[in-house]
mmCIF file of C-alpha atoms and ligand atoms in Angstrom:
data_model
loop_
_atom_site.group_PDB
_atom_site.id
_atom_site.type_symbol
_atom_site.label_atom_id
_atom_site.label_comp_id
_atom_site.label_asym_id
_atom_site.label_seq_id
_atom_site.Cartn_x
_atom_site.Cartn_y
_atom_site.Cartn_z
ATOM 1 C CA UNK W 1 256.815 166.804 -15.054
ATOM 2 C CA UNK W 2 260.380 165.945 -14.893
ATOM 3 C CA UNK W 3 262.623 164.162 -12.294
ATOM 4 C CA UNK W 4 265.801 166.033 -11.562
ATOM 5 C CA UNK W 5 268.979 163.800 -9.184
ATOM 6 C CA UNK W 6 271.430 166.997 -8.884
ATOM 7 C CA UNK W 7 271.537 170.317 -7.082
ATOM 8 C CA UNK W 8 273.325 171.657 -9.945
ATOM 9 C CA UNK W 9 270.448 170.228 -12.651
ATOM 10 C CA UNK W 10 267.886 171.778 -10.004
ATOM 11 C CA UNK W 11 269.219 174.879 -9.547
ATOM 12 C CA UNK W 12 269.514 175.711 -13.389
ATOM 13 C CA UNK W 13 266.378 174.813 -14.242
ATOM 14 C CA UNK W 14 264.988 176.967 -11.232
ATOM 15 C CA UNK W 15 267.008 179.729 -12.543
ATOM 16 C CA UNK W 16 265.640 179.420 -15.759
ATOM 17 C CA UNK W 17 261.980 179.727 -14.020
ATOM 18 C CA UNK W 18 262.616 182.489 -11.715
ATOM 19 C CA UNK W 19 264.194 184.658 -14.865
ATOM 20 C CA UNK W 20 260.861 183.929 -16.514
ATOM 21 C CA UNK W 21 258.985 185.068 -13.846
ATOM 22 C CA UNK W 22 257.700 182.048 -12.608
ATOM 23 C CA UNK W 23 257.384 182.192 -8.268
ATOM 24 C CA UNK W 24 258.405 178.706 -7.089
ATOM 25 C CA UNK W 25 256.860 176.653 -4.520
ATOM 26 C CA UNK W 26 258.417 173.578 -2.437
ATOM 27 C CA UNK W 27 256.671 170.541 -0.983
ATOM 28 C CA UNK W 28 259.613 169.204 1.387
ATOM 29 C CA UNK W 29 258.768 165.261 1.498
ATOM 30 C CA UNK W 30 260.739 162.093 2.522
ATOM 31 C CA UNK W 31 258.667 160.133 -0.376
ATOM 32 C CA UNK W 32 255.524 157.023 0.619
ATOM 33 C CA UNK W 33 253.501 160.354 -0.747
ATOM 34 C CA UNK W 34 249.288 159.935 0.031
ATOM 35 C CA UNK W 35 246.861 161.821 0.604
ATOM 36 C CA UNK W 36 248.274 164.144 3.038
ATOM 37 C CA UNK W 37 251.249 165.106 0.963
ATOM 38 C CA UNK W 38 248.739 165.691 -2.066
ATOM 39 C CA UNK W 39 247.187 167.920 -0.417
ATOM 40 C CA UNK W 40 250.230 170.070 0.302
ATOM 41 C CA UNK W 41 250.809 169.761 -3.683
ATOM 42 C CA UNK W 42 247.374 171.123 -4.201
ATOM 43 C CA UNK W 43 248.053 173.893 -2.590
ATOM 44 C CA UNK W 44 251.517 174.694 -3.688
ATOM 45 C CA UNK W 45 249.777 174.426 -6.897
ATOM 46 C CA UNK W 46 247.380 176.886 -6.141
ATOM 47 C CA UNK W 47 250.037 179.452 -5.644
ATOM 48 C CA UNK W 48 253.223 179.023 -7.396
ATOM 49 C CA UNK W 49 253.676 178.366 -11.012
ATOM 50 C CA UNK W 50 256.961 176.244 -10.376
ATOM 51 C CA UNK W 51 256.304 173.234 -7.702
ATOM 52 C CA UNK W 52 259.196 171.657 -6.333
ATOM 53 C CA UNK W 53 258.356 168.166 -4.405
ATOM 54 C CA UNK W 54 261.492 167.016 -2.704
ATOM 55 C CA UNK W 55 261.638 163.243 -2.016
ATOM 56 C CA UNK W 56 264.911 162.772 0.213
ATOM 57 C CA UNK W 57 264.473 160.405 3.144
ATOM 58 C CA UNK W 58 266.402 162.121 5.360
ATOM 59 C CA UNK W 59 269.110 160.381 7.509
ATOM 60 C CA UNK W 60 269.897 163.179 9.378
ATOM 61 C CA UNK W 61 266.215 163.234 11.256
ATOM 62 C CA UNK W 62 266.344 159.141 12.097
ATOM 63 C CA UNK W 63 268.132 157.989 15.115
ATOM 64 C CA UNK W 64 270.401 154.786 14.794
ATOM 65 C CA UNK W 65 267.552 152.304 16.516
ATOM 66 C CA UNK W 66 264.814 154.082 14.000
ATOM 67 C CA UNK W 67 263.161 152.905 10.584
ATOM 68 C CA UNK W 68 265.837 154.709 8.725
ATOM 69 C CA UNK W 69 266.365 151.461 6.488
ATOM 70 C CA UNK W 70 262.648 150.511 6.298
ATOM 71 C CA UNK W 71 261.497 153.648 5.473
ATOM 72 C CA UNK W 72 258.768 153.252 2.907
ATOM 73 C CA UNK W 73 260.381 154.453 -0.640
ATOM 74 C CA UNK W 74 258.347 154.358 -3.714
ATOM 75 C CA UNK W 75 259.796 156.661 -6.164
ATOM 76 C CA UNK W 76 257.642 155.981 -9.616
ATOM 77 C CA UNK W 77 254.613 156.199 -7.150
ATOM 78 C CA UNK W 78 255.408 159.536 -6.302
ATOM 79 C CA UNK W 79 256.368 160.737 -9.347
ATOM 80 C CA UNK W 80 252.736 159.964 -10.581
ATOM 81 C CA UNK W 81 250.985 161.062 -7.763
ATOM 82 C CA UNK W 82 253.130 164.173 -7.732
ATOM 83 C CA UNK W 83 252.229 164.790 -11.037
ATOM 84 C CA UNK W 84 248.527 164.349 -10.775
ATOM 85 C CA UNK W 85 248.426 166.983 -8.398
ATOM 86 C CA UNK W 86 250.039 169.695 -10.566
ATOM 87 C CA UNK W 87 254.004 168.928 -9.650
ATOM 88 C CA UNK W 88 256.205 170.509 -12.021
ATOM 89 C CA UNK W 89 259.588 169.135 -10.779
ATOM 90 C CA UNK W 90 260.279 165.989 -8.262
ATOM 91 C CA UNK W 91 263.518 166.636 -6.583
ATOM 92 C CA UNK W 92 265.023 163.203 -5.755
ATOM 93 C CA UNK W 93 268.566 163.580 -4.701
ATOM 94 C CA UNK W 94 270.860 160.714 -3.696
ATOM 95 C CA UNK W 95 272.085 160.800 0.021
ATOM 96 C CA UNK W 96 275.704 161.356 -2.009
ATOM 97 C CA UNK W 97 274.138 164.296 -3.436
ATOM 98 C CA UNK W 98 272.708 165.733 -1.019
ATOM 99 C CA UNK W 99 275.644 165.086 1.687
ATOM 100 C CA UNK W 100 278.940 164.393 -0.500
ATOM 101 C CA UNK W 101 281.213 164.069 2.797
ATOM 102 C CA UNK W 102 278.828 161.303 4.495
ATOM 103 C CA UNK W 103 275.942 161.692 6.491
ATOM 104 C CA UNK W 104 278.463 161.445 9.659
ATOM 105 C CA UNK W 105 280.277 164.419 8.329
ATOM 106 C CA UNK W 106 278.125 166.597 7.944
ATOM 107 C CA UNK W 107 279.672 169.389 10.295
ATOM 108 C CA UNK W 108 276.914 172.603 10.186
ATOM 109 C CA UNK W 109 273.960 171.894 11.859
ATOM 110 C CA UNK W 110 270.368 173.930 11.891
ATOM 111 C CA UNK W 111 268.722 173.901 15.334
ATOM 112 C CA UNK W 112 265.896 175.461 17.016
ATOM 113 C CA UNK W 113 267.323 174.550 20.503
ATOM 114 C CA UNK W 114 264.286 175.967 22.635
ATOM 115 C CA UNK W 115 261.210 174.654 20.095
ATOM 116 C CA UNK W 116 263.130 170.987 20.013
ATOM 117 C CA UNK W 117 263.150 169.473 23.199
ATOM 118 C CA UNK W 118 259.393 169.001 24.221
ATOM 119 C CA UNK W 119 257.162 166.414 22.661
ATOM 120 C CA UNK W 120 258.724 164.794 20.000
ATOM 121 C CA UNK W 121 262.043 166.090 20.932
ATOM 122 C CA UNK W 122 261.945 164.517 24.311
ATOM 123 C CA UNK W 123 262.053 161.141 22.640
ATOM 124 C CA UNK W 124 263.841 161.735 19.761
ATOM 125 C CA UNK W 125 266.326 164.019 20.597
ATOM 126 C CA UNK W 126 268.445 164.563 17.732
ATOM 127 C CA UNK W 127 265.291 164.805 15.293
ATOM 128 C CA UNK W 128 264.571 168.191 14.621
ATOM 129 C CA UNK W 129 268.184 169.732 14.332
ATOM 130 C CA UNK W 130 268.135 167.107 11.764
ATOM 131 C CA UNK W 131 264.956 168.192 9.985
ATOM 132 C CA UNK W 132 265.908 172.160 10.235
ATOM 133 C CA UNK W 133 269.319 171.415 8.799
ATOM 134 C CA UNK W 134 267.816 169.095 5.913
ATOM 135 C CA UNK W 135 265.366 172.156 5.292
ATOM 136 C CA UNK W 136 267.443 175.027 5.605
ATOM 137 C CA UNK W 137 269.542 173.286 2.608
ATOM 138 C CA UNK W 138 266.960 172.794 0.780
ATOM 139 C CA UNK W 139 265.141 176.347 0.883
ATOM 140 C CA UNK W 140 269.276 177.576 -0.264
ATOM 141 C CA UNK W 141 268.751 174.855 -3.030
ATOM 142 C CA UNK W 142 265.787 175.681 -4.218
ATOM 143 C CA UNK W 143 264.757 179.271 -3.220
ATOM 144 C CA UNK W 144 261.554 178.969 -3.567
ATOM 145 C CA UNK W 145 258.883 181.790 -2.365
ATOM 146 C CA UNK W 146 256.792 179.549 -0.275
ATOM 147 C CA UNK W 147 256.963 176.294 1.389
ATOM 148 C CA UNK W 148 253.824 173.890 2.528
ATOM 149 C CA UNK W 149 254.197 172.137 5.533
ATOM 150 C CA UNK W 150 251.310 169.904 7.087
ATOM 151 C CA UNK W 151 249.666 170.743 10.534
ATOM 152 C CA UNK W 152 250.331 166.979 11.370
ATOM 153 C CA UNK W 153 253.400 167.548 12.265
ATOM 154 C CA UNK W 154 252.404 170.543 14.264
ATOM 155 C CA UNK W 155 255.946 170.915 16.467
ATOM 156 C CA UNK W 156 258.268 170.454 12.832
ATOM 157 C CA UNK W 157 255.967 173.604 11.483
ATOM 158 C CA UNK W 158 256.330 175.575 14.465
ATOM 159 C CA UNK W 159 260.296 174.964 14.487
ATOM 160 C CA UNK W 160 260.979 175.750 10.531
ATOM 161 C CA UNK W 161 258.422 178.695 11.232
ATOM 162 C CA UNK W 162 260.714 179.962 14.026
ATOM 163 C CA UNK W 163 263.957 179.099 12.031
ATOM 164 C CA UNK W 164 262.724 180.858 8.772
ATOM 165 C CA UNK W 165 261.940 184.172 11.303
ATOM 166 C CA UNK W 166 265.531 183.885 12.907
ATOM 167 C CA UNK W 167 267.230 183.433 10.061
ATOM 168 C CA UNK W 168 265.043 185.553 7.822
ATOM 169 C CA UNK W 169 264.825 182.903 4.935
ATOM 170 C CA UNK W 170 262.801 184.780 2.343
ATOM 171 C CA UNK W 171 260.454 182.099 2.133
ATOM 172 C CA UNK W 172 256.366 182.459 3.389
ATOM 173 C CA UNK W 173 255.838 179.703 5.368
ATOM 174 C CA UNK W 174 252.124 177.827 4.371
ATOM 175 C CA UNK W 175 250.866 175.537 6.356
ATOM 176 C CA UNK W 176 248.169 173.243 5.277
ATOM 177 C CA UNK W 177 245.073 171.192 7.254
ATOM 178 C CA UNK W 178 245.845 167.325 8.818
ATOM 179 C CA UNK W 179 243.964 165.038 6.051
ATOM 180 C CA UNK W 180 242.635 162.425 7.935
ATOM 181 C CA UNK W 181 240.894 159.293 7.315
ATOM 182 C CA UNK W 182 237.191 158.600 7.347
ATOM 183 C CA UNK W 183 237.511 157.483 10.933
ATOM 184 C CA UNK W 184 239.601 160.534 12.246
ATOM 185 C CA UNK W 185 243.258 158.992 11.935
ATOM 186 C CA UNK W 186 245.336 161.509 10.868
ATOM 187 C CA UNK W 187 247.002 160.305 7.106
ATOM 188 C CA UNK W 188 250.921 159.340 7.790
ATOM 189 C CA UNK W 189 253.414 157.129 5.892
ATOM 190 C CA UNK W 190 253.925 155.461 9.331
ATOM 191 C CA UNK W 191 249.892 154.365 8.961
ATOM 192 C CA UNK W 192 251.565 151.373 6.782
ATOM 193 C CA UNK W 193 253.299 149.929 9.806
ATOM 194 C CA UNK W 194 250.281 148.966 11.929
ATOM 195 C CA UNK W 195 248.924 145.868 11.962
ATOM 196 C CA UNK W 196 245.140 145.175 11.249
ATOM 197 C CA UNK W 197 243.994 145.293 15.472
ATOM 198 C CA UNK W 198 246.921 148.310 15.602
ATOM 199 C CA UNK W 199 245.066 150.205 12.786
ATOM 200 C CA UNK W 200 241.818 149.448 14.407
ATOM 201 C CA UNK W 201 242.659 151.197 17.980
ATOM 202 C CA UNK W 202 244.253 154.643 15.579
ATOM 203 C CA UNK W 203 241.284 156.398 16.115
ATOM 204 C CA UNK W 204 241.687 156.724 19.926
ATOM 205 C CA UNK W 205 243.986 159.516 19.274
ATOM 206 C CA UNK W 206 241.794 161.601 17.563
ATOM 207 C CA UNK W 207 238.960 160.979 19.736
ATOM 208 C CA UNK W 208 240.892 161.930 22.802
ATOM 209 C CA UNK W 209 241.719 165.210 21.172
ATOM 210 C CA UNK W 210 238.473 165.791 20.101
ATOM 211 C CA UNK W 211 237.156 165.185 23.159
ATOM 212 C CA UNK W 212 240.166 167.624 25.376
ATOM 213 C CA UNK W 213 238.643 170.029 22.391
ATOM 214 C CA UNK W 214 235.130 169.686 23.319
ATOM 215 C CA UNK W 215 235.977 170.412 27.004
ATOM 216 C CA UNK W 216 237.643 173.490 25.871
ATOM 217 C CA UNK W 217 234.681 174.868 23.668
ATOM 218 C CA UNK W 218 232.238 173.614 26.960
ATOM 219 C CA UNK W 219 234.290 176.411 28.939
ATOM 220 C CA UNK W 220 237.308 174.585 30.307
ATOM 221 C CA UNK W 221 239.892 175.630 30.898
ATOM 222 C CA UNK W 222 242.432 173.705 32.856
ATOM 223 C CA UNK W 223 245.252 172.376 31.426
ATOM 224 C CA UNK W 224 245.590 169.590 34.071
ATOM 225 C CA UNK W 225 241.707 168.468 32.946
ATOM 226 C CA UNK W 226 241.985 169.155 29.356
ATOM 227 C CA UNK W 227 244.964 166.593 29.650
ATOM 228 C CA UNK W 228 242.879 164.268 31.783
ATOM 229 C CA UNK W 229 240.195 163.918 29.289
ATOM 230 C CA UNK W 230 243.034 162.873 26.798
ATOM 231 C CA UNK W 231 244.606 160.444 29.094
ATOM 232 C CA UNK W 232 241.710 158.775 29.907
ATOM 233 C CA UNK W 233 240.342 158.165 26.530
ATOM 234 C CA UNK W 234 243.302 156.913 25.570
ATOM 235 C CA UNK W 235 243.278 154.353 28.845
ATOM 236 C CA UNK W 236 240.076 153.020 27.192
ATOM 237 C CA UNK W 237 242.534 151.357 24.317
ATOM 238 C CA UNK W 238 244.134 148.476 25.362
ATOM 239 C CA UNK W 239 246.775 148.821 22.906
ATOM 240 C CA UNK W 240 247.469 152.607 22.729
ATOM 241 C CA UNK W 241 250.604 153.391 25.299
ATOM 242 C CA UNK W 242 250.597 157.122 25.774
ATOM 243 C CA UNK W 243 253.959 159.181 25.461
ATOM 244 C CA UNK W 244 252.552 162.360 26.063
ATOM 245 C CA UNK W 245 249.248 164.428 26.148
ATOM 246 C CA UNK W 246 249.649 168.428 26.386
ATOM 247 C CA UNK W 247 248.341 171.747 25.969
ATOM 248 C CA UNK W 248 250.492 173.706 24.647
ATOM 249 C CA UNK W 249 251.418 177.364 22.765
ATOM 250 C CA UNK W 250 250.647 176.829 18.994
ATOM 251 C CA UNK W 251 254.044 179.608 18.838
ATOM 252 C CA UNK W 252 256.256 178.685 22.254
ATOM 253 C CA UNK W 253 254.833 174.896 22.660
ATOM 254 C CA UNK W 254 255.302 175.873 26.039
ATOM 255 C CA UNK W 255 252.445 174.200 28.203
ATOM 256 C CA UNK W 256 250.312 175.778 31.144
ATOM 257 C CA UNK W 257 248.172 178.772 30.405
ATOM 258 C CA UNK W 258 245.450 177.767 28.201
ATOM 259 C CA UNK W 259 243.822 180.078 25.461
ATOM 260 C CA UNK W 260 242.052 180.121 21.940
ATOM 261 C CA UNK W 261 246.060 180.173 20.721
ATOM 262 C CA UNK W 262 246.856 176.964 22.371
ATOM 263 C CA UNK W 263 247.342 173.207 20.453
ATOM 264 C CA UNK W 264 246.457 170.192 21.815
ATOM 265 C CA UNK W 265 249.326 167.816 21.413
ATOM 266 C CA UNK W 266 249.322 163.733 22.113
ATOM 267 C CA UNK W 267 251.884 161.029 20.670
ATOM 268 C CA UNK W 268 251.263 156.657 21.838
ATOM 269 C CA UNK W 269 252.647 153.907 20.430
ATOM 270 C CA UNK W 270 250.632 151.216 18.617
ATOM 271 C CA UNK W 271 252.644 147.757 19.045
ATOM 272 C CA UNK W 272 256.688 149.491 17.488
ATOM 273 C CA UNK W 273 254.650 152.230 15.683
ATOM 274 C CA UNK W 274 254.466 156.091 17.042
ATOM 275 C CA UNK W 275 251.755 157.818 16.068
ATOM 276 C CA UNK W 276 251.379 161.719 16.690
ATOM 277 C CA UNK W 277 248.201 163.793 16.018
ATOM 278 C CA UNK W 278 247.278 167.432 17.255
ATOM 279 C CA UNK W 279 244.542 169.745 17.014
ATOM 280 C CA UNK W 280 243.356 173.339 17.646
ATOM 281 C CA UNK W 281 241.595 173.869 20.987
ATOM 282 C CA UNK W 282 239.174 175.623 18.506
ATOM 283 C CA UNK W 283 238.528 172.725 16.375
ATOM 284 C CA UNK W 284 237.385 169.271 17.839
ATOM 285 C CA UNK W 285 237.536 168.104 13.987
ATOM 286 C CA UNK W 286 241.482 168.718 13.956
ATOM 287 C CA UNK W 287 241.358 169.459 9.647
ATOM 288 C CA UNK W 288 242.079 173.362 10.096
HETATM 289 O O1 LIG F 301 257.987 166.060 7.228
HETATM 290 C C1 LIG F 301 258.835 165.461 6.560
HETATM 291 O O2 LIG F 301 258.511 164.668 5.683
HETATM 292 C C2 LIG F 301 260.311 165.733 6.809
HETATM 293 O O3 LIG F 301 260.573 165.929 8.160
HETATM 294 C C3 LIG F 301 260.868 166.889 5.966
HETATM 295 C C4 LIG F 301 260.225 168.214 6.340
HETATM 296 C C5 LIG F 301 260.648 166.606 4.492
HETATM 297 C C6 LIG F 301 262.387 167.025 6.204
HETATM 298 O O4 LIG F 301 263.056 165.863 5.853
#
């Protein structure tokens, strides 16, 4: 497997690929790779003979108050793990590289105004046009024929699902099952930020989605209850403080009506850590 720093080494050796006939498949990742991100490799690996894993933490996605700066980076561990999971290529450009003008002149921007609002958007409201522009780059960098995304981040897949539509990227859009822990908490780079009694209270969020999924499969179908049975599982954690708990459109995100197609959505804060986890109203278990 070989490491590759430039768009211009990248593209080349892609090139060289895609003339042989080889379909190529991206991983987009911002690096501190477990689990969840192998996974996505597996998959990629399952149906491309060329995988790309980008490691590129992002700057255009963090806010100024976030973890920007502290954002876990490990490259030689995710070169190996990248590799054990059938990685071809790890893509780990430079911010120089990968925005030659400076990250504050960077003057086209992706967005997805409608998806990126809600949820996640409400409290970090710059995030997403930041992830669709970071993406959209890459897919013209790379050109691959699919792309795996995890369900964790449930409103991210929805929004580059929407933007590849709109803007007809030729690229299939694959999204792969949360990997979660033994005790339900959904596998995140952010896990690595809580502290012992933090990590301990996690598993709240799962069980209040499990639980809002339960209720559905029993026959409700209120959003107003289904949200109550998150809310008050969560109030049973002294440390969880809830940002949001919704029903919403697995496709719109819009909440209200509630039907086999909707998501259940919830986001709290553990101590300085947010932690987000979602599930299908169809599947208390959350891994499909
Ligand atoms: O999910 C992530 O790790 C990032 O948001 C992504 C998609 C790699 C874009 O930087």
């Amino acid at each position: 497997m070989r490491i590759l720093r430039t768009i211009t080494e990248l593209r080349d050796a892609l090139d060289a690929a895609r003339a042989s006939g080889r379909a190529v498949g991206a991983v987009p990742t911002m690096g501190a790779l477990h689990a969840g991100h192998a996974s996505l490799i597996d998959r990629a690996a399952a149906g491309s003979d060329e995988v790309v894993v980008t490691v590129f933490v992002n700057p255009l996605q963090f806010a100024a108050h976030e973890d920007l700066e502290v954002y876990p980076r490990d490259l030689d561990g995710d070169a190996a793990l990248a590799a054990d999971h059938g990685a071809t290529t790890v893509f780990a450009p430079s911010e120089a590289e990968m925005y030659p003008e400076g990250r504050d002149r960077v003057l086209t921007s992706v967005a997805v105004p409608a998806l990126s609002g809600s949820l996640e958007g409400a409290a970090r409201p710059t995030h997403f046009d930041g992830v669709c522009t970071v993406v959209a780059k890459l897919f013209n960098v790379l050109g691959p024929c699919s792309a795996y995304f995890g369900e964790k981040d449930f409103q991210q897949l929805t929004i580059i699902r929407r933007m590849v539509r709109d803007l007809s990227f030729p690229v299939a859009v694959v999204a792969c099952p949360t990997v979660r822990e033994p005790d339900g908490v959904a596998m995140s780079s952010r896990n690595a930020y809580l502290s012992p009694s933090e990590r301990a209270e996690a598993p709240v969020l799962h069980r209040a989605l499990a639980a809002a999924s339960a209720a559905y499969l029993g026959g409700d179908r209120s959003a107003v209850r289904l949200r109550t049975t998150m809310t008050d599982v969560i109030a049973e954690s002294t440390i969880a403080e809830l940002e949001y708990a919704e029903v919403v459109d697995s496709v719109t995100l819009e909440p209200g009506v509630v039907t086999d197609a909707s998501r259940l959505v919830i986001a709290a804060r553990f101590g300085s850590t947010r932690l987000l986890d979602n599930v299908s109203v169809l599947d208390p278990g959350g891994n499909a």
